[in-house]
Amino acid sequence: MPELLLYFSTAACWILVSALAWRAGRRPALASAAAMPPANPRADMHLETLLVPVGLVLHAVLLHLRVVTAEGLDLGVANAISMLVWLTLLIYWLGGLAFSGLAGILGLMAPLGVLALLLQAAIPTHHFVNYRGETLFAMHFGIAMLAYSLFIVATVHALVMLAEERWLHRGVLPPFLDSLPPLLEMEALLFRILFAAFTLLTLTLVTGVFFSEQVFGKPFKANHKTIFAFVSWLIFGALLAGHYFRGWRGRTAVRWTLAGFATLLLAYLGSKVVLEIILQRA
């Protein structure tokens, strides 16, 4: 399949998923306004069960074409963002299979897939990493990307919880939020996600620090990327400790999650944006 056609096909899948989710979210309100029995907000989403896997497969093929090159792995900022978005969509799709109420969030996340594709087409930066089949590098890279994606999921989850809490105080929930699990269940799920992400981030830092020469071919050195990564690790570690030992929850958990994610964003994507786009150094 030509690359241009692959771009349009993948973008079309994510746009349709967003449109179906928006339509399903509005239908109960429209039905109520017409004095009709409320419809199931997911009744017309059967097409989504086909579109999401197709979109994930097409997006994965496009990533393979863009990342795996003759010069090595192209981990430029646009490819890195697209990879993180793909992993996030994959996690939400799998999460929606286990918790049906989470499936609606995928409609909110699908536009990020389109944005990631636009960035890949618009930002021609490259950062080639020589990958010669080292198992340690593959393990470090895979764990790191999965950790960052889980933190994205946790951040979105925290924002949705904040919106759900505010709407509950108003005494009514919009159709989109009404399909979500109860707030206490959402909170419990948030900390499970954070614990999994924190464990993976710990493994990422351990492999990066103690096996730097085997992974990257050079000794470990403390730079701004490493410092921000450790700061985010401390923030998330403090949040988990505060939750389990002092009962931190609600808005306190949301604020700490957002602070940790912002720091992690500066550690990885922030450094890549500065080096590759502002300084134009791979």
Short mmCIF file of N, CA, C and O in Angstrom, two decimals, residues 2 13 33 46 67 81 86 111 124 159 164 173 177 191 194 213 239 254 263 273:
data_model
loop_
_atom_site.label_atom_id
_atom_site.label_comp_id
_atom_site.label_asym_id
_atom_site.label_seq_id
_atom_site.Cartn_x
_atom_site.Cartn_y
_atom_site.Cartn_z
N PRO A 2 0.67 2.21 -0.96
CA PRO A 2 1.48 3.43 -0.97
C PRO A 2 1.36 4.17 0.36
O PRO A 2 0.31 4.16 1.02
N CYS A 13 -9.86 6.16 9.66
CA CYS A 13 -10.31 5.26 10.74
C CYS A 13 -10.47 6.03 12.05
O CYS A 13 -11.50 5.91 12.73
N ALA A 33 -34.70 14.86 24.64
CA ALA A 33 -35.31 16.10 24.21
C ALA A 33 -36.55 15.85 23.38
O ALA A 33 -37.48 16.66 23.35
N HIS A 46 -21.25 -0.47 16.96
CA HIS A 46 -20.76 -1.78 16.53
C HIS A 46 -19.68 -1.63 15.46
O HIS A 46 -18.75 -2.43 15.39
N VAL A 67 9.79 4.11 11.05
CA VAL A 67 10.78 3.96 12.11
C VAL A 67 11.91 3.02 11.71
O VAL A 67 13.10 3.33 11.93
N ILE A 81 6.26 10.59 19.04
CA ILE A 81 4.90 10.97 19.45
C ILE A 81 3.88 10.02 18.86
O ILE A 81 2.95 9.56 19.54
N TRP A 86 -0.02 5.68 19.44
CA TRP A 86 -0.49 4.35 19.04
C TRP A 86 -0.58 3.41 20.24
O TRP A 86 -1.57 2.69 20.41
N PRO A 111 -8.81 11.40 18.01
CA PRO A 111 -8.25 12.56 17.29
C PRO A 111 -6.75 12.72 17.48
O PRO A 111 -6.07 13.29 16.61
N PRO A 124 9.87 16.91 9.52
CA PRO A 124 10.81 15.99 8.88
C PRO A 124 12.08 15.72 9.69
O PRO A 124 13.14 15.48 9.13
N LEU A 159 -7.87 13.36 34.41
CA LEU A 159 -8.65 14.49 33.92
C LEU A 159 -10.13 14.13 33.78
O LEU A 159 -11.01 14.94 34.10
N GLU A 164 -15.68 14.20 35.87
CA GLU A 164 -16.80 13.42 36.42
C GLU A 164 -17.19 13.96 37.79
O GLU A 164 -18.39 14.08 38.11
N LEU A 173 -25.02 14.09 34.87
CA LEU A 173 -23.85 13.73 34.09
C LEU A 173 -24.19 13.76 32.60
O LEU A 173 -25.26 13.32 32.20
N LEU A 177 -20.00 10.92 30.13
CA LEU A 177 -19.55 10.56 31.47
C LEU A 177 -20.48 9.56 32.13
O LEU A 177 -20.07 8.78 32.99
N PHE A 191 -5.04 4.21 40.26
CA PHE A 191 -3.86 3.84 41.02
C PHE A 191 -3.27 2.52 40.57
O PHE A 191 -2.06 2.31 40.69
N LEU A 194 -1.24 3.69 37.62
CA LEU A 194 -0.05 4.40 38.08
C LEU A 194 0.99 3.43 38.64
O LEU A 194 2.20 3.61 38.41
N GLU A 213 26.13 1.67 29.03
CA GLU A 213 27.14 1.37 28.02
C GLU A 213 26.69 0.24 27.11
O GLU A 213 26.92 0.27 25.90
N LEU A 239 3.40 10.03 45.28
CA LEU A 239 1.95 9.92 45.14
C LEU A 239 1.45 8.54 45.56
O LEU A 239 0.48 8.42 46.32
N VAL A 254 -5.08 13.75 41.50
CA VAL A 254 -5.09 14.31 40.14
C VAL A 254 -3.96 15.32 39.97
O VAL A 254 -3.23 15.30 38.97
N THR A 263 6.43 16.68 34.24
CA THR A 263 7.88 16.51 34.40
C THR A 263 8.40 15.43 33.46
O THR A 263 9.47 15.58 32.85
N VAL A 273 12.13 17.81 21.41
CA VAL A 273 11.67 18.99 20.68
C VAL A 273 12.76 20.05 20.64
O VAL A 273 13.02 20.67 19.60
#
